[in-house]
PDB file of C-alpha atoms in Angstrom:
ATOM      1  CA  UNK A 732       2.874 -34.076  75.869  1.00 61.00           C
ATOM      2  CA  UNK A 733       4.974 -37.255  74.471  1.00 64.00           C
ATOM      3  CA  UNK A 734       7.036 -36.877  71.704  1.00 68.00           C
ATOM      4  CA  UNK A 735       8.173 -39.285  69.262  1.00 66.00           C
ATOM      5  CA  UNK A 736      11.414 -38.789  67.633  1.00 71.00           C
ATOM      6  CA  UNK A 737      11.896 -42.415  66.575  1.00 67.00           C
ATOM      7  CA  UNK A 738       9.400 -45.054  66.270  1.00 65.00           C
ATOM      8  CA  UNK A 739      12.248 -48.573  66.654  1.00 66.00           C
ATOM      9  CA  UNK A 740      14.060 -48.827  69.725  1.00 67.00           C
ATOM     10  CA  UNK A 741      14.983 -52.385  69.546  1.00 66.00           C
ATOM     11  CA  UNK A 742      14.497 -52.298  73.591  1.00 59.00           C
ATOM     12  CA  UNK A 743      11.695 -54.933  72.747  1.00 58.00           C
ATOM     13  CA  UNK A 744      13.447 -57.491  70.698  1.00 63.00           C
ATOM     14  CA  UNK A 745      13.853 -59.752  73.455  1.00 66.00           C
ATOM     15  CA  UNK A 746      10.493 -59.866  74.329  1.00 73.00           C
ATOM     16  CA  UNK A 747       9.919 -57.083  77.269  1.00 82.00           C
ATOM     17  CA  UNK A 748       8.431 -54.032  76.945  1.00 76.00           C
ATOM     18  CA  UNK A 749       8.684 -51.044  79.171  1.00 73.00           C
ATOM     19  CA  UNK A 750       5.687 -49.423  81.693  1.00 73.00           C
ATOM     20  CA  UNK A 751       5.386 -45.731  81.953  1.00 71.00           C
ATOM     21  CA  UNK A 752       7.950 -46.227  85.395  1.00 78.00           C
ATOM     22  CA  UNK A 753      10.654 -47.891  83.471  1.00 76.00           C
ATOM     23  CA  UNK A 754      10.516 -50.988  84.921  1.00 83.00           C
ATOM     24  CA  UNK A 755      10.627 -53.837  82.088  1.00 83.00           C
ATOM     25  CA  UNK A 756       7.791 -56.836  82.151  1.00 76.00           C
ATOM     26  CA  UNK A 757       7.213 -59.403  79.765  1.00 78.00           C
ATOM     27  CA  UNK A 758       5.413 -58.679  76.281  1.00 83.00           C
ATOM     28  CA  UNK A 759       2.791 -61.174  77.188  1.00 84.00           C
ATOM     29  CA  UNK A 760       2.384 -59.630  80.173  1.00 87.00           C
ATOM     30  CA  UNK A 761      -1.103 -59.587  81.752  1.00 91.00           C
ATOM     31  CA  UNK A 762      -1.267 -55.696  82.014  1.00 89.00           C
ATOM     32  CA  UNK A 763       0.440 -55.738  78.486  1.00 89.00           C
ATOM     33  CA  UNK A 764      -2.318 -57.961  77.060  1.00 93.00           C
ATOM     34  CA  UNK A 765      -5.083 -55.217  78.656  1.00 96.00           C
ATOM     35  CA  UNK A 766      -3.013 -52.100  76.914  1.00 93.00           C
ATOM     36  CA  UNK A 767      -3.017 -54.076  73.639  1.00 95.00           C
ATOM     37  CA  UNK A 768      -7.230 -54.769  73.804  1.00 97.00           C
ATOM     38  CA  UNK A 769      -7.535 -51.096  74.379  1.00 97.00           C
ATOM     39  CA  UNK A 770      -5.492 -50.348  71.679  1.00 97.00           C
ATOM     40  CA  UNK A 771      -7.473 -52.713  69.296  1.00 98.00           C
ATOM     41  CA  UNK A 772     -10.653 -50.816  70.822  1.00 98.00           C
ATOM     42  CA  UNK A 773      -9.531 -47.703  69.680  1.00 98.00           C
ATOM     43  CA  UNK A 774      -8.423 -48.297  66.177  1.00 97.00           C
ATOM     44  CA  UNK A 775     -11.777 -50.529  65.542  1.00 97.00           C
ATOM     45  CA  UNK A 776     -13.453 -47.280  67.068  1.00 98.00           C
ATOM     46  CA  UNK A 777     -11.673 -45.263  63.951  1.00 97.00           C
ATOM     47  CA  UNK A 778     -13.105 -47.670  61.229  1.00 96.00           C
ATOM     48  CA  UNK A 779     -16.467 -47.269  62.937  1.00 95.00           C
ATOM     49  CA  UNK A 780     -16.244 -43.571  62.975  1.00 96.00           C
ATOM     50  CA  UNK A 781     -16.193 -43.713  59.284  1.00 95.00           C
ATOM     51  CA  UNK A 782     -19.731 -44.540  58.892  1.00 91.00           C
ATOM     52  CA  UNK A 783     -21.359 -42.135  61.784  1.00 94.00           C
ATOM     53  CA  UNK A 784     -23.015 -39.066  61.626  1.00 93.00           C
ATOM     54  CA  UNK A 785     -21.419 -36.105  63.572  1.00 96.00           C
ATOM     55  CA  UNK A 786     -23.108 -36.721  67.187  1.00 95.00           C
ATOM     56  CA  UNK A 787     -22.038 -40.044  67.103  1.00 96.00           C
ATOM     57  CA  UNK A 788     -18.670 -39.147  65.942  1.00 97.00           C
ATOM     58  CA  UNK A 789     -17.791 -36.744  68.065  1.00 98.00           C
ATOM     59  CA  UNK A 790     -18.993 -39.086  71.166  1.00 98.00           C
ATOM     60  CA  UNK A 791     -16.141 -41.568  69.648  1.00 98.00           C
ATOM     61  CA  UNK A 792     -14.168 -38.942  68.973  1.00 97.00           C
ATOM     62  CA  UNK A 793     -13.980 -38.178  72.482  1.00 98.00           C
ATOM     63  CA  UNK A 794     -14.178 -41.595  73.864  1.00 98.00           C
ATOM     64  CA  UNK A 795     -10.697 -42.483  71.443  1.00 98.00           C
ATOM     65  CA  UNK A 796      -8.984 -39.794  73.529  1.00 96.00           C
ATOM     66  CA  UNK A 797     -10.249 -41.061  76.737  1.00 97.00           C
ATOM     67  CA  UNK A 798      -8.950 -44.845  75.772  1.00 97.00           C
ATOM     68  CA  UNK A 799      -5.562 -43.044  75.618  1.00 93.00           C
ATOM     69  CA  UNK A 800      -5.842 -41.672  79.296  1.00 92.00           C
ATOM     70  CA  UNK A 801      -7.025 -45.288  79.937  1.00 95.00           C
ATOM     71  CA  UNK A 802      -3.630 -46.659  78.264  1.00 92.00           C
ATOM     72  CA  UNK A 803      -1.817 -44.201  80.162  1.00 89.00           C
ATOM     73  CA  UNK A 804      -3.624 -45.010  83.753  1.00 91.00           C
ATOM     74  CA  UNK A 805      -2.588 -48.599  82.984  1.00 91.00           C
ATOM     75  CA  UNK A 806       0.951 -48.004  81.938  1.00 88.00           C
ATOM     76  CA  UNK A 807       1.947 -46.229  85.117  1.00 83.00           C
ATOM     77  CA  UNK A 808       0.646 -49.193  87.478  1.00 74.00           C
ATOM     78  CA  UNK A 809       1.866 -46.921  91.311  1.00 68.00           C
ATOM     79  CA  UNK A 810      -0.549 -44.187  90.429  1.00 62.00           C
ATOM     80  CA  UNK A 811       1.830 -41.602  89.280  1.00 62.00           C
ATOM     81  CA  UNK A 812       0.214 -39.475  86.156  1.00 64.00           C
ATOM     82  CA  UNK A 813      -3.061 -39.767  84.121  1.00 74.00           C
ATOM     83  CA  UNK A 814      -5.582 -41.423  86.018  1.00 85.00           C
ATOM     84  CA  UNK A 815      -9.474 -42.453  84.776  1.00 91.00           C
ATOM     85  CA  UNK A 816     -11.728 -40.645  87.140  1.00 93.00           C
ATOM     86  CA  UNK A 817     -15.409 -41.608  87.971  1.00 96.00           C
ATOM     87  CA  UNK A 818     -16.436 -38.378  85.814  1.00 97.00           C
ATOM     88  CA  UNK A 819     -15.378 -39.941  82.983  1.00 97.00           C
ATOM     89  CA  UNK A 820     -17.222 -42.962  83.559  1.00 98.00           C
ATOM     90  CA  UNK A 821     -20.857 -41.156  84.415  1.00 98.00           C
ATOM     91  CA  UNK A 822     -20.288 -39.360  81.225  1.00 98.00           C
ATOM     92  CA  UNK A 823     -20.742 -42.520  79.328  1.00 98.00           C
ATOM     93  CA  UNK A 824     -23.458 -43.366  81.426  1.00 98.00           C
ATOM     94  CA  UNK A 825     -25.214 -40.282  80.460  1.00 98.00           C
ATOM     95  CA  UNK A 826     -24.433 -40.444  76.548  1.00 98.00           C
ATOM     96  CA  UNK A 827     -26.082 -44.201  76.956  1.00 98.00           C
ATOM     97  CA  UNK A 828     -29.242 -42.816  78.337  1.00 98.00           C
ATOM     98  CA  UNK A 829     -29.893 -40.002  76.538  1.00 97.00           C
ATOM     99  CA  UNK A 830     -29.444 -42.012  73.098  1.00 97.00           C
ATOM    100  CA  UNK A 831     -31.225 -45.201  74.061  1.00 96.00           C
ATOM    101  CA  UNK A 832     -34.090 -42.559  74.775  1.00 96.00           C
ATOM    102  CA  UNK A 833     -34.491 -42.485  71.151  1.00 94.00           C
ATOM    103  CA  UNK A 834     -34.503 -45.852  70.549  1.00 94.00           C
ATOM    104  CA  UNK A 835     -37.505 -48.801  69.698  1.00 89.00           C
ATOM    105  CA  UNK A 836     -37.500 -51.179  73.008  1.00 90.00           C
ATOM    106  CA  UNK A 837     -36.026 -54.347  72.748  1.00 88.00           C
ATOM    107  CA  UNK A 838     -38.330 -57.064  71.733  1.00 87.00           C
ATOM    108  CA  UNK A 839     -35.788 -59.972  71.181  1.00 89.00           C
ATOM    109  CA  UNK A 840     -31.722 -60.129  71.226  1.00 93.00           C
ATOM    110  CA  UNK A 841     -30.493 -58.330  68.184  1.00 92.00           C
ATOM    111  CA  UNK A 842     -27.857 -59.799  65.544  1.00 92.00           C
ATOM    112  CA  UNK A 843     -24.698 -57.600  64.869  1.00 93.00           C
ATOM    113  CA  UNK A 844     -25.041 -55.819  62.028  1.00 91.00           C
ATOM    114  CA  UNK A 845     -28.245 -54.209  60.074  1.00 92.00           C
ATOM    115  CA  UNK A 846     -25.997 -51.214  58.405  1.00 92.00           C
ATOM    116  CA  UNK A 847     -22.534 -51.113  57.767  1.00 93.00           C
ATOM    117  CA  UNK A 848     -21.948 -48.797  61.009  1.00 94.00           C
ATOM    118  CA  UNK A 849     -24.058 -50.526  63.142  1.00 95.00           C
ATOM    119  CA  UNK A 850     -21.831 -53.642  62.476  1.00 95.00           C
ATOM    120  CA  UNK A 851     -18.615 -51.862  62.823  1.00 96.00           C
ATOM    121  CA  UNK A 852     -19.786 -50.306  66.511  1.00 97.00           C
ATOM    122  CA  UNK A 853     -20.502 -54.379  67.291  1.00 96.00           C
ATOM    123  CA  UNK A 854     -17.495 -55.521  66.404  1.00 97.00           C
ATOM    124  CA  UNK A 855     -15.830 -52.497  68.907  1.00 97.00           C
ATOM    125  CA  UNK A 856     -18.138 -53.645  71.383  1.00 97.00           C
ATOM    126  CA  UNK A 857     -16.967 -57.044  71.032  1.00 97.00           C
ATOM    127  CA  UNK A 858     -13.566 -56.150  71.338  1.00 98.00           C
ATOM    128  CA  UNK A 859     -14.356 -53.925  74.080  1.00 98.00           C
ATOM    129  CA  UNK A 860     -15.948 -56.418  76.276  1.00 98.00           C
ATOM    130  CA  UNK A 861     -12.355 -58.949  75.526  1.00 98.00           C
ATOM    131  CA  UNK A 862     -10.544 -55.787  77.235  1.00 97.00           C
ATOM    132  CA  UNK A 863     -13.260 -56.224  79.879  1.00 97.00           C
ATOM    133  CA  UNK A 864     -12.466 -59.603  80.600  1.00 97.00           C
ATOM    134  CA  UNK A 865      -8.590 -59.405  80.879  1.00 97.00           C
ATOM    135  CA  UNK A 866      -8.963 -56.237  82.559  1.00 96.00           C
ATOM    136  CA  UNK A 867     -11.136 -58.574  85.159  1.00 96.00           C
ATOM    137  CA  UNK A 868      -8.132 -60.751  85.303  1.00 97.00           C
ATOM    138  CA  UNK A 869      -6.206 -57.627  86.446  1.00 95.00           C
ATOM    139  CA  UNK A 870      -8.332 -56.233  88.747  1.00 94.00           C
ATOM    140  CA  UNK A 871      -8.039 -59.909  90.647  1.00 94.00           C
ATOM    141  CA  UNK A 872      -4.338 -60.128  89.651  1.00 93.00           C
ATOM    142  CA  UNK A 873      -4.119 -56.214  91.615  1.00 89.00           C
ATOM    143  CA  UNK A 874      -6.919 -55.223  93.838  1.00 88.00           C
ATOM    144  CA  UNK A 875      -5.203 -51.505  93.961  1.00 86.00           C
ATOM    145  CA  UNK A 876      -5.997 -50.970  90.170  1.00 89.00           C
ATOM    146  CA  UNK A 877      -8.274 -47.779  89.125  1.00 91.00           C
ATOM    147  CA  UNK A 878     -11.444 -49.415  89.531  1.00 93.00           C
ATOM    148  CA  UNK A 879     -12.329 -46.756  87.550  1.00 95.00           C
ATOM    149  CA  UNK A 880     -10.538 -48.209  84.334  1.00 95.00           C
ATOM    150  CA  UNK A 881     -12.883 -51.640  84.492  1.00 95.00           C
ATOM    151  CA  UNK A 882     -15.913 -49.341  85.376  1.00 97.00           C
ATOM    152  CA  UNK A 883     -15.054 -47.159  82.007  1.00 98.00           C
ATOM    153  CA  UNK A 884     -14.910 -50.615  79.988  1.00 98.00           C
ATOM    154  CA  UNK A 885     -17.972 -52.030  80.677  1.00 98.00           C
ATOM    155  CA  UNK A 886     -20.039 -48.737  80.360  1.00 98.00           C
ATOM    156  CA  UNK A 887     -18.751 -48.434  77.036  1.00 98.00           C
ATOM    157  CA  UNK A 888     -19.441 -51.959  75.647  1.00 98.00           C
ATOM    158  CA  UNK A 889     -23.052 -50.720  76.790  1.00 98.00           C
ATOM    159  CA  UNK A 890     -22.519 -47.515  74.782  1.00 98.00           C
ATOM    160  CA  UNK A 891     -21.450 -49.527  71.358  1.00 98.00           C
ATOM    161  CA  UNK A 892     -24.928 -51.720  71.864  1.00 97.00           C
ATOM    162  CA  UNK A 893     -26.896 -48.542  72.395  1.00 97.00           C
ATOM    163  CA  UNK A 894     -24.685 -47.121  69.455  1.00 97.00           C
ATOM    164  CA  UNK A 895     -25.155 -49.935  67.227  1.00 96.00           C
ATOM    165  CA  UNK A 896     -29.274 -50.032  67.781  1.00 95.00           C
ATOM    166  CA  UNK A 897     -28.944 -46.532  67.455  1.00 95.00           C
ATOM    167  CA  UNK A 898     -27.089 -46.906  64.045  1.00 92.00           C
ATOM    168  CA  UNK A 899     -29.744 -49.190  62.806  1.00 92.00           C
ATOM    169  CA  UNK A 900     -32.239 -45.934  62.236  1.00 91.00           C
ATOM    170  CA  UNK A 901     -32.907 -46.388  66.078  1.00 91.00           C
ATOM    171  CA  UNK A 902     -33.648 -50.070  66.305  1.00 91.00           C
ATOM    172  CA  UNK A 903     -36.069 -50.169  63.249  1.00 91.00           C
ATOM    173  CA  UNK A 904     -33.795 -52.111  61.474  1.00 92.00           C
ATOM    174  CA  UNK A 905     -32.041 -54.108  63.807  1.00 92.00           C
ATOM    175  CA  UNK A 906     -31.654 -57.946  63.379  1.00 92.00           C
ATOM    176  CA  UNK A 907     -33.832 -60.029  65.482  1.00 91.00           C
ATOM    177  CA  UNK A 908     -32.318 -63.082  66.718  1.00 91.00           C
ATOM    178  CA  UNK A 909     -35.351 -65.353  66.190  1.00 89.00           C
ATOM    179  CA  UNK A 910     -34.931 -68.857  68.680  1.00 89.00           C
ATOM    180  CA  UNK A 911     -34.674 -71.568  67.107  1.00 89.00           C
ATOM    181  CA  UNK A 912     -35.703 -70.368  63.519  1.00 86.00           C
ATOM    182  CA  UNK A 913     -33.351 -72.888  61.414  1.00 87.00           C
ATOM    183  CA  UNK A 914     -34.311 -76.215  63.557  1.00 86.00           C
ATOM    184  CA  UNK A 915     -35.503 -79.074  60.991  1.00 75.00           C
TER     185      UNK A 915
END
């Protein structure tokens, strides 16, 4: 387990930051900018918890945890340590499935929001799919990345949709994005 005995090291003050194998890369750093999306995945993920019932909060619950092993997978770029596994990934899979089961089908694209929790789990979803994208840049950047961490990302931008309609007393009182409803 880490432990944190102080929180400032000044090693960062000149603008690098250190990976999980010591060696030092720039704070704007490609793989830093990934790490930091995550982050901001997880702590939107903690307001959005706020406003869940239990199932769905112990889904996020466990998903916050797994963003950590993600963090971790990408902080030790050779492979060494915590690693995202394809388990992990069918998981989400699963937890998609078995609550879009309960849901109204989609008649039109939805508007974020509807209830305060639904627009909280869109706003993670949004952030989620950012991650996504630079994590895309990555994966081009450094073919021999977990595939596994991109894989996790984009099932769980699906599980925030599914979580949002699923928020919005299963899709009864979602926001229909109505084409061209303002045009004079």
């Amino acid at each position: 387990m880490v432990q944190l005995t102080r929180i400032y090291t000044k090693s960062g003050d000149k603008g690098k930051t250190s990976l999980g194998t010591g060696k030092r890369v720039a704070k704007h750093d490609l793989r830093i900018d990934v790490i930091g999306a995550v982050d901001e995945v997880n702590a939107s993920l903690g307001i959005a918890i706020l406003d869940l019932d239990q199932d769905l909060k112990k889904i996020l619950t466990r998903v916050q945890n797994d963003l950590f092993d993600l963090g971790a997978d990408l902080c030790m770029p050779e492979g060494d340590g915590l690693r995202i596994i394809e388990s992990q990934v069918t998981w989400l899979e699963n937890e998609i499935d078995r609550l879009n089961e309960a849901l109204l089908p989609l008649t039109s694209f939805i508007l974020p929001g509807g209830s305060r929790a639904s627009a909280y789990l869109h706003l993670a979803r949004t952030i989620t799919r950012r991650a996504e994208r630079l994590c895309s840049k990555l994966l081009e950047k450094e073919p021999s990345l977990n595939i596994f961490i991109f894989q996790y990302l984009n099932r769980l931008s699906d599980l925030l949709f599914v979580m949002g309609r699923y928020g919005n007393n299963h899709g009864k009182d979602d926001v229909l994005w109505i084409p061209g409803a303002h045009r004079s």
